mmCIF file with all atom_site columns, C-alpha atoms in Angstrom:
data_model
loop_
_atom_site.group_PDB
_atom_site.id
_atom_site.type_symbol
_atom_site.label_atom_id
_atom_site.label_alt_id
_atom_site.label_comp_id
_atom_site.label_asym_id
_atom_site.label_entity_id
_atom_site.label_seq_id
_atom_site.pdbx_PDB_ins_code
_atom_site.Cartn_x
_atom_site.Cartn_y
_atom_site.Cartn_z
_atom_site.occupancy
_atom_site.B_iso_or_equiv
_atom_site.pdbx_formal_charge
_atom_site.auth_seq_id
_atom_site.auth_comp_id
_atom_site.auth_asym_id
_atom_site.auth_atom_id
_atom_site.pdbx_PDB_model_num
ATOM 1   C CA . ALA A 1 1   ? 11.192 -12.744 -0.243  1.00 0.00 ? 1   ALA A CA 1
ATOM 2   C CA . GLN A 1 2   ? 14.083 -15.212 -0.464  1.00 0.00 ? 2   GLN A CA 1
ATOM 3   C CA . SER A 1 3   ? 14.721 -17.934 2.119   1.00 0.00 ? 3   SER A CA 1
ATOM 4   C CA . VAL A 1 4   ? 17.105 -20.505 2.888   1.00 0.00 ? 4   VAL A CA 1
ATOM 5   C CA . THR A 1 5   ? 16.679 -23.956 3.888   1.00 0.00 ? 5   THR A CA 1
ATOM 6   C CA . GLN A 1 6   ? 19.266 -26.536 5.633   1.00 0.00 ? 6   GLN A CA 1
ATOM 7   C CA . LEU A 1 7   ? 18.320 -29.823 5.683   1.00 0.00 ? 7   LEU A CA 1
ATOM 8   C CA . GLY A 1 8   ? 19.810 -31.544 8.941   1.00 0.00 ? 8   GLY A CA 1
ATOM 9   C CA . SER A 1 9   ? 20.752 -29.496 12.105  1.00 0.00 ? 9   SER A CA 1
ATOM 10  C CA . HIS A 1 10  ? 23.377 -32.259 12.478  1.00 0.00 ? 10  HIS A CA 1
ATOM 11  C CA . VAL A 1 11  ? 25.080 -34.393 10.404  1.00 0.00 ? 11  VAL A CA 1
ATOM 12  C CA . SER A 1 12  ? 27.993 -37.215 11.601  1.00 0.00 ? 12  SER A CA 1
ATOM 13  C CA . VAL A 1 13  ? 30.104 -38.704 9.377   1.00 0.00 ? 13  VAL A CA 1
ATOM 14  C CA . SER A 1 14  ? 33.017 -40.891 9.914   1.00 0.00 ? 14  SER A CA 1
ATOM 15  C CA . GLU A 1 15  ? 36.540 -39.575 8.952   1.00 0.00 ? 15  GLU A CA 1
ATOM 16  C CA . GLY A 1 16  ? 37.650 -39.972 5.340   1.00 0.00 ? 16  GLY A CA 1
ATOM 17  C CA . ALA A 1 17  ? 33.777 -40.201 4.533   1.00 0.00 ? 17  ALA A CA 1
ATOM 18  C CA . LEU A 1 18  ? 31.828 -38.021 2.029   1.00 0.00 ? 18  LEU A CA 1
ATOM 19  C CA . VAL A 1 19  ? 30.194 -35.168 3.419   1.00 0.00 ? 19  VAL A CA 1
ATOM 20  C CA . LEU A 1 20  ? 27.064 -33.679 2.058   1.00 0.00 ? 20  LEU A CA 1
ATOM 21  C CA . LEU A 1 21  ? 25.040 -31.011 3.577   1.00 0.00 ? 21  LEU A CA 1
ATOM 22  C CA . ARG A 1 22  ? 22.139 -30.035 1.670   1.00 0.00 ? 22  ARG A CA 1
ATOM 23  C CA . CYS A 1 23  ? 20.733 -26.590 0.808   1.00 0.00 ? 23  CYS A CA 1
ATOM 24  C CA . ASN A 1 24  ? 17.460 -25.211 -0.928  1.00 0.00 ? 24  ASN A CA 1
ATOM 25  C CA . TYR A 1 25  ? 16.981 -21.819 -1.680  1.00 0.00 ? 25  TYR A CA 1
ATOM 26  C CA . SER A 1 26  ? 13.411 -19.936 -2.807  1.00 0.00 ? 26  SER A CA 1
ATOM 27  C CA . SER A 1 27  ? 13.898 -16.829 -4.438  1.00 0.00 ? 27  SER A CA 1
ATOM 28  C CA . SER A 1 28  ? 12.049 -15.038 -7.593  1.00 0.00 ? 28  SER A CA 1
ATOM 29  C CA . VAL A 1 29  ? 15.312 -13.437 -9.218  1.00 0.00 ? 29  VAL A CA 1
ATOM 30  C CA . PRO A 1 30  ? 18.736 -15.247 -9.939  1.00 0.00 ? 30  PRO A CA 1
ATOM 31  C CA . PRO A 1 31  ? 20.241 -15.352 -6.849  1.00 0.00 ? 31  PRO A CA 1
ATOM 32  C CA . TYR A 1 32  ? 23.951 -15.026 -5.616  1.00 0.00 ? 32  TYR A CA 1
ATOM 33  C CA . LEU A 1 33  ? 24.677 -18.439 -3.030  1.00 0.00 ? 33  LEU A CA 1
ATOM 34  C CA . PHE A 1 34  ? 27.235 -18.858 -0.397  1.00 0.00 ? 34  PHE A CA 1
ATOM 35  C CA . TRP A 1 35  ? 28.755 -21.066 1.899   1.00 0.00 ? 35  TRP A CA 1
ATOM 36  C CA . TYR A 1 36  ? 29.992 -20.251 5.342   1.00 0.00 ? 36  TYR A CA 1
ATOM 37  C CA . VAL A 1 37  ? 31.679 -21.946 8.148   1.00 0.00 ? 37  VAL A CA 1
ATOM 38  C CA . GLN A 1 38  ? 31.874 -20.933 11.919  1.00 0.00 ? 38  GLN A CA 1
ATOM 39  C CA . TYR A 1 39  ? 34.409 -22.583 14.171  1.00 0.00 ? 39  TYR A CA 1
ATOM 40  C CA . PRO A 1 40  ? 33.757 -22.936 17.988  1.00 0.00 ? 40  PRO A CA 1
ATOM 41  C CA . ASN A 1 41  ? 34.065 -19.079 19.089  1.00 0.00 ? 41  ASN A CA 1
ATOM 42  C CA . GLN A 1 42  ? 34.961 -18.012 15.857  1.00 0.00 ? 42  GLN A CA 1
ATOM 43  C CA . GLY A 1 43  ? 33.325 -15.612 12.997  1.00 0.00 ? 43  GLY A CA 1
ATOM 44  C CA . LEU A 1 44  ? 31.909 -16.904 9.764   1.00 0.00 ? 44  LEU A CA 1
ATOM 45  C CA . GLN A 1 45  ? 34.532 -17.780 7.306   1.00 0.00 ? 45  GLN A CA 1
ATOM 46  C CA . LEU A 1 46  ? 33.316 -18.033 3.231   1.00 0.00 ? 46  LEU A CA 1
ATOM 47  C CA . LEU A 1 47  ? 33.938 -21.510 1.889   1.00 0.00 ? 47  LEU A CA 1
ATOM 48  C CA . LEU A 1 48  ? 32.588 -20.548 -1.767  1.00 0.00 ? 48  LEU A CA 1
ATOM 49  C CA . LYS A 1 49  ? 30.424 -18.399 -3.654  1.00 0.00 ? 49  LYS A CA 1
ATOM 50  C CA . TYR A 1 50  ? 28.430 -18.986 -6.842  1.00 0.00 ? 50  TYR A CA 1
ATOM 51  C CA . THR A 1 51  ? 27.766 -15.635 -8.737  1.00 0.00 ? 51  THR A CA 1
ATOM 52  C CA . THR A 1 52  ? 27.247 -16.910 -12.490 1.00 0.00 ? 52  THR A CA 1
ATOM 53  C CA . GLY A 1 53  ? 28.822 -18.797 -14.979 1.00 0.00 ? 53  GLY A CA 1
ATOM 54  C CA . ALA A 1 54  ? 30.010 -22.287 -13.994 1.00 0.00 ? 54  ALA A CA 1
ATOM 55  C CA . THR A 1 55  ? 27.511 -24.064 -11.823 1.00 0.00 ? 55  THR A CA 1
ATOM 56  C CA . LEU A 1 56  ? 30.424 -26.095 -9.825  1.00 0.00 ? 56  LEU A CA 1
ATOM 57  C CA . VAL A 1 57  ? 32.222 -24.382 -7.410  1.00 0.00 ? 57  VAL A CA 1
ATOM 58  C CA . LYS A 1 58  ? 35.179 -25.315 -5.785  1.00 0.00 ? 58  LYS A CA 1
ATOM 59  C CA . GLY A 1 59  ? 36.238 -23.409 -2.732  1.00 0.00 ? 59  GLY A CA 1
ATOM 60  C CA . ILE A 1 60  ? 39.141 -23.902 0.534   1.00 0.00 ? 60  ILE A CA 1
ATOM 61  C CA . ASN A 1 61  ? 39.652 -26.825 2.725   1.00 0.00 ? 61  ASN A CA 1
ATOM 62  C CA . GLY A 1 62  ? 38.565 -29.071 -0.454  1.00 0.00 ? 62  GLY A CA 1
ATOM 63  C CA . PHE A 1 63  ? 34.724 -28.145 -0.243  1.00 0.00 ? 63  PHE A CA 1
ATOM 64  C CA . GLU A 1 64  ? 32.598 -27.568 -3.435  1.00 0.00 ? 64  GLU A CA 1
ATOM 65  C CA . ALA A 1 65  ? 29.089 -27.201 -4.329  1.00 0.00 ? 65  ALA A CA 1
ATOM 66  C CA . GLU A 1 66  ? 26.882 -27.371 -7.527  1.00 0.00 ? 66  GLU A CA 1
ATOM 67  C CA . PHE A 1 67  ? 24.152 -25.102 -8.122  1.00 0.00 ? 67  PHE A CA 1
ATOM 68  C CA . LYS A 1 68  ? 21.070 -26.874 -9.618  1.00 0.00 ? 68  LYS A CA 1
ATOM 69  C CA . LYS A 1 69  ? 18.921 -24.343 -10.744 1.00 0.00 ? 69  LYS A CA 1
ATOM 70  C CA . SER A 1 70  ? 15.859 -26.638 -11.542 1.00 0.00 ? 70  SER A CA 1
ATOM 71  C CA . GLU A 1 71  ? 16.334 -28.099 -7.993  1.00 0.00 ? 71  GLU A CA 1
ATOM 72  C CA . THR A 1 72  ? 16.726 -24.622 -6.159  1.00 0.00 ? 72  THR A CA 1
ATOM 73  C CA . SER A 1 73  ? 19.585 -26.157 -4.216  1.00 0.00 ? 73  SER A CA 1
ATOM 74  C CA . PHE A 1 74  ? 23.582 -25.789 -3.169  1.00 0.00 ? 74  PHE A CA 1
ATOM 75  C CA . HIS A 1 75  ? 24.551 -28.641 -1.934  1.00 0.00 ? 75  HIS A CA 1
ATOM 76  C CA . LEU A 1 76  ? 27.878 -28.333 -0.176  1.00 0.00 ? 76  LEU A CA 1
ATOM 77  C CA . THR A 1 77  ? 30.083 -31.341 -0.757  1.00 0.00 ? 77  THR A CA 1
ATOM 78  C CA . LYS A 1 78  ? 33.868 -32.715 0.377   1.00 0.00 ? 78  LYS A CA 1
ATOM 79  C CA . PRO A 1 79  ? 35.018 -36.346 -0.987  1.00 0.00 ? 79  PRO A CA 1
ATOM 80  C CA . SER A 1 80  ? 37.139 -37.346 2.181   1.00 0.00 ? 80  SER A CA 1
ATOM 81  C CA . ALA A 1 81  ? 35.940 -35.783 5.747   1.00 0.00 ? 81  ALA A CA 1
ATOM 82  C CA . HIS A 1 82  ? 38.395 -34.490 8.505   1.00 0.00 ? 82  HIS A CA 1
ATOM 83  C CA . MET A 1 83  ? 38.532 -34.011 11.851  1.00 0.00 ? 83  MET A CA 1
ATOM 84  C CA . SER A 1 84  ? 39.522 -30.315 11.437  1.00 0.00 ? 84  SER A CA 1
ATOM 85  C CA . ASP A 1 85  ? 36.128 -29.735 9.360   1.00 0.00 ? 85  ASP A CA 1
ATOM 86  C CA . ALA A 1 86  ? 33.819 -30.534 12.522  1.00 0.00 ? 86  ALA A CA 1
ATOM 87  C CA . ALA A 1 87  ? 32.226 -27.038 12.880  1.00 0.00 ? 87  ALA A CA 1
ATOM 88  C CA . GLU A 1 88  ? 28.588 -25.352 11.962  1.00 0.00 ? 88  GLU A CA 1
ATOM 89  C CA . TYR A 1 89  ? 28.046 -24.592 8.233   1.00 0.00 ? 89  TYR A CA 1
ATOM 90  C CA . PHE A 1 90  ? 25.774 -22.117 6.851   1.00 0.00 ? 90  PHE A CA 1
ATOM 91  C CA . CYS A 1 91  ? 24.310 -21.304 3.558   1.00 0.00 ? 91  CYS A CA 1
ATOM 92  C CA . ALA A 1 92  ? 23.314 -18.262 2.424   1.00 0.00 ? 92  ALA A CA 1
ATOM 93  C CA . VAL A 1 93  ? 21.656 -15.997 -0.643  1.00 0.00 ? 93  VAL A CA 1
ATOM 94  C CA . SER A 1 94  ? 22.099 -12.709 -1.546  1.00 0.00 ? 94  SER A CA 1
ATOM 95  C CA . LEU A 1 95  ? 19.777 -11.153 -4.369  1.00 0.00 ? 95  LEU A CA 1
ATOM 96  C CA . ASP A 1 96  ? 20.074 -7.911  -6.183  1.00 0.00 ? 96  ASP A CA 1
ATOM 97  C CA . THR A 1 97  ? 17.481 -6.027  -4.571  1.00 0.00 ? 97  THR A CA 1
ATOM 98  C CA . GLY A 1 98  ? 17.127 -3.079  -2.194  1.00 0.00 ? 98  GLY A CA 1
ATOM 99  C CA . ARG A 1 99  ? 18.387 -5.061  0.571   1.00 0.00 ? 99  ARG A CA 1
ATOM 100 C CA . ARG A 1 100 ? 21.833 -6.906  -0.151  1.00 0.00 ? 100 ARG A CA 1
ATOM 101 C CA . ALA A 1 101 ? 22.443 -8.428  2.814   1.00 0.00 ? 101 ALA A CA 1
ATOM 102 C CA . LEU A 1 102 ? 22.891 -12.264 3.661   1.00 0.00 ? 102 LEU A CA 1
ATOM 103 C CA . THR A 1 103 ? 19.640 -14.325 4.552   1.00 0.00 ? 103 THR A CA 1
ATOM 104 C CA . PHE A 1 104 ? 21.125 -17.504 6.395   1.00 0.00 ? 104 PHE A CA 1
ATOM 105 C CA . GLY A 1 105 ? 19.564 -20.847 7.025   1.00 0.00 ? 105 GLY A CA 1
ATOM 106 C CA . SER A 1 106 ? 19.833 -22.217 10.444  1.00 0.00 ? 106 SER A CA 1
ATOM 107 C CA . GLY A 1 107 ? 22.976 -24.310 9.938   1.00 0.00 ? 107 GLY A CA 1
ATOM 108 C CA . THR A 1 108 ? 24.178 -27.827 10.288  1.00 0.00 ? 108 THR A CA 1
ATOM 109 C CA . ARG A 1 109 ? 26.779 -28.839 12.514  1.00 0.00 ? 109 ARG A CA 1
ATOM 110 C CA . LEU A 1 110 ? 28.925 -31.260 11.089  1.00 0.00 ? 110 LEU A CA 1
ATOM 111 C CA . GLN A 1 111 ? 30.513 -33.785 13.731  1.00 0.00 ? 111 GLN A CA 1
ATOM 112 C CA . VAL A 1 112 ? 33.652 -36.147 12.295  1.00 0.00 ? 112 VAL A CA 1
ATOM 113 C CA . GLN A 1 113 ? 33.852 -39.090 14.074  1.00 0.00 ? 113 GLN A CA 1
ATOM 114 C CA . PRO A 1 114 ? 37.388 -41.099 13.980  1.00 0.00 ? 114 PRO A CA 1
ATOM 115 C CA . ASP B 2 1   ? 41.866 -13.379 10.086  1.00 0.00 ? 1   ASP B CA 1
ATOM 116 C CA . SER B 2 2   ? 39.683 -11.817 7.864   1.00 0.00 ? 2   SER B CA 1
ATOM 117 C CA . GLY B 2 3   ? 40.677 -8.238  8.791   1.00 0.00 ? 3   GLY B CA 1
ATOM 118 C CA . VAL B 2 4   ? 37.599 -6.884  10.117  1.00 0.00 ? 4   VAL B CA 1
ATOM 119 C CA . THR B 2 5   ? 37.836 -6.227  13.907  1.00 0.00 ? 5   THR B CA 1
ATOM 120 C CA . GLN B 2 6   ? 35.207 -6.043  16.427  1.00 0.00 ? 6   GLN B CA 1
ATOM 121 C CA . THR B 2 7   ? 35.646 -4.807  20.242  1.00 0.00 ? 7   THR B CA 1
ATOM 122 C CA . PRO B 2 8   ? 34.756 -5.766  23.349  1.00 0.00 ? 8   PRO B CA 1
ATOM 123 C CA . LYS B 2 9   ? 34.925 -9.612  22.649  1.00 0.00 ? 9   LYS B CA 1
ATOM 124 C CA . HIS B 2 10  ? 32.516 -10.426 25.866  1.00 0.00 ? 10  HIS B CA 1
ATOM 125 C CA . LEU B 2 11  ? 30.116 -7.854  27.685  1.00 0.00 ? 11  LEU B CA 1
ATOM 126 C CA . ILE B 2 12  ? 28.208 -8.721  30.286  1.00 0.00 ? 12  ILE B CA 1
ATOM 127 C CA . THR B 2 13  ? 25.568 -5.946  31.806  1.00 0.00 ? 13  THR B CA 1
ATOM 128 C CA . ALA B 2 14  ? 21.695 -6.081  33.098  1.00 0.00 ? 14  ALA B CA 1
ATOM 129 C CA . THR B 2 15  ? 18.433 -5.316  31.858  1.00 0.00 ? 15  THR B CA 1
ATOM 130 C CA . GLY B 2 16  ? 17.737 -1.710  30.818  1.00 0.00 ? 16  GLY B CA 1
ATOM 131 C CA . GLN B 2 17  ? 20.965 -0.750  30.198  1.00 0.00 ? 17  GLN B CA 1
ATOM 132 C CA . ARG B 2 18  ? 22.618 0.665   27.263  1.00 0.00 ? 18  ARG B CA 1
ATOM 133 C CA . VAL B 2 19  ? 25.479 -1.016  25.282  1.00 0.00 ? 19  VAL B CA 1
ATOM 134 C CA . THR B 2 20  ? 27.803 0.210   22.157  1.00 0.00 ? 20  THR B CA 1
ATOM 135 C CA . LEU B 2 21  ? 29.797 -2.270  20.331  1.00 0.00 ? 21  LEU B CA 1
ATOM 136 C CA . ARG B 2 22  ? 32.430 -1.267  17.477  1.00 0.00 ? 22  ARG B CA 1
ATOM 137 C CA . CYS B 2 23  ? 33.304 -2.444  14.295  1.00 0.00 ? 23  CYS B CA 1
ATOM 138 C CA . SER B 2 24  ? 36.388 -1.552  12.025  1.00 0.00 ? 24  SER B CA 1
ATOM 139 C CA . PRO B 2 25  ? 36.069 -2.835  8.295   1.00 0.00 ? 25  PRO B CA 1
ATOM 140 C CA . ARG B 2 26  ? 38.542 -4.599  6.475   1.00 0.00 ? 26  ARG B CA 1
ATOM 141 C CA . SER B 2 27  ? 41.280 -1.775  4.769   1.00 0.00 ? 27  SER B CA 1
ATOM 142 C CA . GLY B 2 28  ? 39.376 -0.498  1.628   1.00 0.00 ? 28  GLY B CA 1
ATOM 143 C CA . ASP B 2 29  ? 35.998 -2.100  2.289   1.00 0.00 ? 29  ASP B CA 1
ATOM 144 C CA . LEU B 2 30  ? 33.303 0.900   2.235   1.00 0.00 ? 30  LEU B CA 1
ATOM 145 C CA . SER B 2 31  ? 30.236 -1.325  3.489   1.00 0.00 ? 31  SER B CA 1
ATOM 146 C CA . VAL B 2 32  ? 29.685 -2.373  7.185   1.00 0.00 ? 32  VAL B CA 1
ATOM 147 C CA . TYR B 2 33  ? 26.487 -4.796  7.760   1.00 0.00 ? 33  TYR B CA 1
ATOM 148 C CA . TRP B 2 34  ? 25.330 -5.846  11.381  1.00 0.00 ? 34  TRP B CA 1
ATOM 149 C CA . TYR B 2 35  ? 24.176 -9.369  12.085  1.00 0.00 ? 35  TYR B CA 1
ATOM 150 C CA . GLN B 2 36  ? 22.690 -11.089 15.257  1.00 0.00 ? 36  GLN B CA 1
ATOM 151 C CA . GLN B 2 37  ? 22.798 -14.367 15.952  1.00 0.00 ? 37  GLN B CA 1
ATOM 152 C CA . SER B 2 38  ? 21.257 -15.824 18.990  1.00 0.00 ? 38  SER B CA 1
ATOM 153 C CA . LEU B 2 39  ? 19.628 -19.662 19.477  1.00 0.00 ? 39  LEU B CA 1
ATOM 154 C CA . ASP B 2 40  ? 16.116 -19.200 18.535  1.00 0.00 ? 40  ASP B CA 1
ATOM 155 C CA . GLN B 2 41  ? 16.482 -16.756 15.636  1.00 0.00 ? 41  GLN B CA 1
ATOM 156 C CA . GLY B 2 42  ? 19.553 -17.937 13.564  1.00 0.00 ? 42  GLY B CA 1
ATOM 157 C CA . LEU B 2 43  ? 21.476 -15.355 12.136  1.00 0.00 ? 43  LEU B CA 1
ATOM 158 C CA . GLN B 2 44  ? 19.885 -12.395 11.256  1.00 0.00 ? 44  GLN B CA 1
ATOM 159 C CA . PHE B 2 45  ? 20.425 -9.331  9.413   1.00 0.00 ? 45  PHE B CA 1
ATOM 160 C CA . LEU B 2 46  ? 19.822 -6.110  11.243  1.00 0.00 ? 46  LEU B CA 1
ATOM 161 C CA . ILE B 2 47  ? 21.383 -2.765  9.101   1.00 0.00 ? 47  ILE B CA 1
ATOM 162 C CA . GLN B 2 48  ? 23.764 -1.928  6.418   1.00 0.00 ? 48  GLN B CA 1
ATOM 163 C CA . TYR B 2 49  ? 25.914 1.115   5.955   1.00 0.00 ? 49  TYR B CA 1
ATOM 164 C CA . TYR B 2 50  ? 27.823 1.960   2.980   1.00 0.00 ? 50  TYR B CA 1
ATOM 165 C CA . ASN B 2 51  ? 30.495 4.921   3.350   1.00 0.00 ? 51  ASN B CA 1
ATOM 166 C CA . GLY B 2 52  ? 28.855 6.205   6.387   1.00 0.00 ? 52  GLY B CA 1
ATOM 167 C CA . GLU B 2 53  ? 24.937 6.319   5.081   1.00 0.00 ? 53  GLU B CA 1
ATOM 168 C CA . GLU B 2 54  ? 22.392 3.699   5.752   1.00 0.00 ? 54  GLU B CA 1
ATOM 169 C CA . ARG B 2 55  ? 21.876 1.613   3.320   1.00 0.00 ? 55  ARG B CA 1
ATOM 170 C CA . ALA B 2 56  ? 19.226 -0.900  4.084   1.00 0.00 ? 56  ALA B CA 1
ATOM 171 C CA . LYS B 2 57  ? 17.464 -2.419  7.346   1.00 0.00 ? 57  LYS B CA 1
ATOM 172 C CA . GLY B 2 58  ? 16.466 -5.526  8.516   1.00 0.00 ? 58  GLY B CA 1
ATOM 173 C CA . ASN B 2 59  ? 15.010 -6.961  11.606  1.00 0.00 ? 59  ASN B CA 1
ATOM 174 C CA . ILE B 2 60  ? 16.466 -4.369  13.721  1.00 0.00 ? 60  ILE B CA 1
ATOM 175 C CA . LEU B 2 61  ? 14.360 -3.067  16.464  1.00 0.00 ? 61  LEU B CA 1
ATOM 176 C CA . GLU B 2 62  ? 13.842 0.207   17.456  1.00 0.00 ? 62  GLU B CA 1
ATOM 177 C CA . ARG B 2 63  ? 15.958 0.214   20.723  1.00 0.00 ? 63  ARG B CA 1
ATOM 178 C CA . PHE B 2 64  ? 19.002 -0.479  18.356  1.00 0.00 ? 64  PHE B CA 1
ATOM 179 C CA . SER B 2 65  ? 20.727 2.098   16.457  1.00 0.00 ? 65  SER B CA 1
ATOM 180 C CA . ALA B 2 66  ? 23.664 2.235   14.058  1.00 0.00 ? 66  ALA B CA 1
ATOM 181 C CA . GLN B 2 67  ? 25.977 4.800   12.847  1.00 0.00 ? 67  GLN B CA 1
ATOM 182 C CA . GLN B 2 68  ? 28.939 4.633   10.425  1.00 0.00 ? 68  GLN B CA 1
ATOM 183 C CA . PHE B 2 69  ? 31.838 7.203   10.984  1.00 0.00 ? 69  PHE B CA 1
ATOM 184 C CA . PRO B 2 70  ? 34.153 9.177   8.614   1.00 0.00 ? 70  PRO B CA 1
ATOM 185 C CA . ASP B 2 71  ? 36.436 6.549   9.040   1.00 0.00 ? 71  ASP B CA 1
ATOM 186 C CA . LEU B 2 72  ? 34.311 4.026   8.000   1.00 0.00 ? 72  LEU B CA 1
ATOM 187 C CA . HIS B 2 73  ? 34.446 2.412   11.447  1.00 0.00 ? 73  HIS B CA 1
ATOM 188 C CA . SER B 2 74  ? 30.526 1.452   12.858  1.00 0.00 ? 74  SER B CA 1
ATOM 189 C CA . GLU B 2 75  ? 28.836 1.307   15.821  1.00 0.00 ? 75  GLU B CA 1
ATOM 190 C CA . LEU B 2 76  ? 25.711 -0.208  16.871  1.00 0.00 ? 76  LEU B CA 1
ATOM 191 C CA . ASN B 2 77  ? 24.014 1.056   19.812  1.00 0.00 ? 77  ASN B CA 1
ATOM 192 C CA . LEU B 2 78  ? 22.039 -1.509  21.984  1.00 0.00 ? 78  LEU B CA 1
ATOM 193 C CA . SER B 2 79  ? 19.649 0.321   24.727  1.00 0.00 ? 79  SER B CA 1
ATOM 194 C CA . SER B 2 80  ? 16.829 -0.769  27.221  1.00 0.00 ? 80  SER B CA 1
ATOM 195 C CA . LEU B 2 81  ? 18.650 -3.774  26.946  1.00 0.00 ? 81  LEU B CA 1
ATOM 196 C CA . GLU B 2 82  ? 16.312 -7.145  27.700  1.00 0.00 ? 82  GLU B CA 1
ATOM 197 C CA . LEU B 2 83  ? 17.225 -10.717 28.195  1.00 0.00 ? 83  LEU B CA 1
ATOM 198 C CA . GLY B 2 84  ? 16.026 -11.836 25.079  1.00 0.00 ? 84  GLY B CA 1
ATOM 199 C CA . ASP B 2 85  ? 18.907 -9.443  23.382  1.00 0.00 ? 85  ASP B CA 1
ATOM 200 C CA . SER B 2 86  ? 21.935 -11.783 24.876  1.00 0.00 ? 86  SER B CA 1
ATOM 201 C CA . ALA B 2 87  ? 23.253 -12.849 21.194  1.00 0.00 ? 87  ALA B CA 1
ATOM 202 C CA . LEU B 2 88  ? 26.306 -12.835 19.047  1.00 0.00 ? 88  LEU B CA 1
ATOM 203 C CA . TYR B 2 89  ? 26.418 -9.631  17.084  1.00 0.00 ? 89  TYR B CA 1
ATOM 204 C CA . PHE B 2 90  ? 28.589 -10.065 14.032  1.00 0.00 ? 90  PHE B CA 1
ATOM 205 C CA . CYS B 2 91  ? 29.752 -6.787  11.954  1.00 0.00 ? 91  CYS B CA 1
ATOM 206 C CA . ALA B 2 92  ? 30.876 -7.767  8.474   1.00 0.00 ? 92  ALA B CA 1
ATOM 207 C CA . SER B 2 93  ? 32.550 -5.535  5.790   1.00 0.00 ? 93  SER B CA 1
ATOM 208 C CA . SER B 2 94  ? 32.129 -5.657  1.581   1.00 0.00 ? 94  SER B CA 1
ATOM 209 C CA . VAL B 2 95  ? 34.096 -3.491  -0.715  1.00 0.00 ? 95  VAL B CA 1
ATOM 210 C CA . LEU B 2 96  ? 30.971 -1.477  -2.327  1.00 0.00 ? 96  LEU B CA 1
ATOM 211 C CA . GLY B 2 97  ? 28.265 -3.229  -0.721  1.00 0.00 ? 97  GLY B CA 1
ATOM 212 C CA . ARG B 2 98  ? 26.642 -5.110  -4.073  1.00 0.00 ? 98  ARG B CA 1
ATOM 213 C CA . TYR B 2 99  ? 24.868 -8.192  -3.563  1.00 0.00 ? 99  TYR B CA 1
ATOM 214 C CA . THR B 2 100 ? 27.816 -9.982  -4.915  1.00 0.00 ? 100 THR B CA 1
ATOM 215 C CA . ASP B 2 101 ? 30.538 -8.624  -2.757  1.00 0.00 ? 101 ASP B CA 1
ATOM 216 C CA . THR B 2 102 ? 31.826 -11.334 -0.401  1.00 0.00 ? 102 THR B CA 1
ATOM 217 C CA . GLN B 2 103 ? 31.387 -10.184 3.197   1.00 0.00 ? 103 GLN B CA 1
ATOM 218 C CA . TYR B 2 104 ? 34.006 -10.501 5.618   1.00 0.00 ? 104 TYR B CA 1
ATOM 219 C CA . PHE B 2 105 ? 32.893 -11.179 9.031   1.00 0.00 ? 105 PHE B CA 1
ATOM 220 C CA . GLY B 2 106 ? 34.673 -10.271 12.210  1.00 0.00 ? 106 GLY B CA 1
ATOM 221 C CA . PRO B 2 107 ? 34.803 -12.472 15.372  1.00 0.00 ? 107 PRO B CA 1
ATOM 222 C CA . GLY B 2 108 ? 31.922 -11.117 17.054  1.00 0.00 ? 108 GLY B CA 1
ATOM 223 C CA . THR B 2 109 ? 31.000 -9.595  20.433  1.00 0.00 ? 109 THR B CA 1
ATOM 224 C CA . ARG B 2 110 ? 29.163 -11.556 22.482  1.00 0.00 ? 110 ARG B CA 1
ATOM 225 C CA . LEU B 2 111 ? 26.349 -9.603  24.641  1.00 0.00 ? 111 LEU B CA 1
ATOM 226 C CA . THR B 2 112 ? 24.818 -11.276 28.031  1.00 0.00 ? 112 THR B CA 1
ATOM 227 C CA . VAL B 2 113 ? 22.075 -9.339  29.316  1.00 0.00 ? 113 VAL B CA 1
ATOM 228 C CA . LEU B 2 114 ? 21.397 -10.270 32.999  1.00 0.00 ? 114 LEU B CA 1
#
């Protein structure tokens, strides 16, 4: 069975600093990987996804993530944090099995300090 | 706005009661997923429908059931409610329900069981 681990339930950065949110996955077959963001009292919005091909994926709002098979990781980064980036971020995996739903990590709450 | 609508936005009810949550997918999407988000369990997949038929089941309790209608909207029925059923329930939709599809999430229904 697949699983997703997000290291750090809370991450705090200063405005303008690098954002790094960690995600590791466990899967016996090639995974499809997603990052979603959830703002307070809202649903989840897709930031980016990795399917096949280029391992560096660019998403919305300046975020990007790199799929590293050897490290089973899909960390999310942004060079310079904005106050508006404060939200909860979820990493998710989807596999080509009978169940095609997303398996989510536990989430990382990002705080951006002025 | 993802294009997925959910009603009601909030629902407060008592233990033992039954409620129905409604979801309208994005125009053209054939697949609907239901997820539960709670503080102790995180985001969990409940059930998936594709073009009116159940496709996959996750951690859905026997007290819970769902269906997808010919117009592709879906309803999640929760019965014999318990305090622990209090959670945010999300509906998501995708085009074909493949594991590669992007799932678009609705704003959720917050259920409070008193």
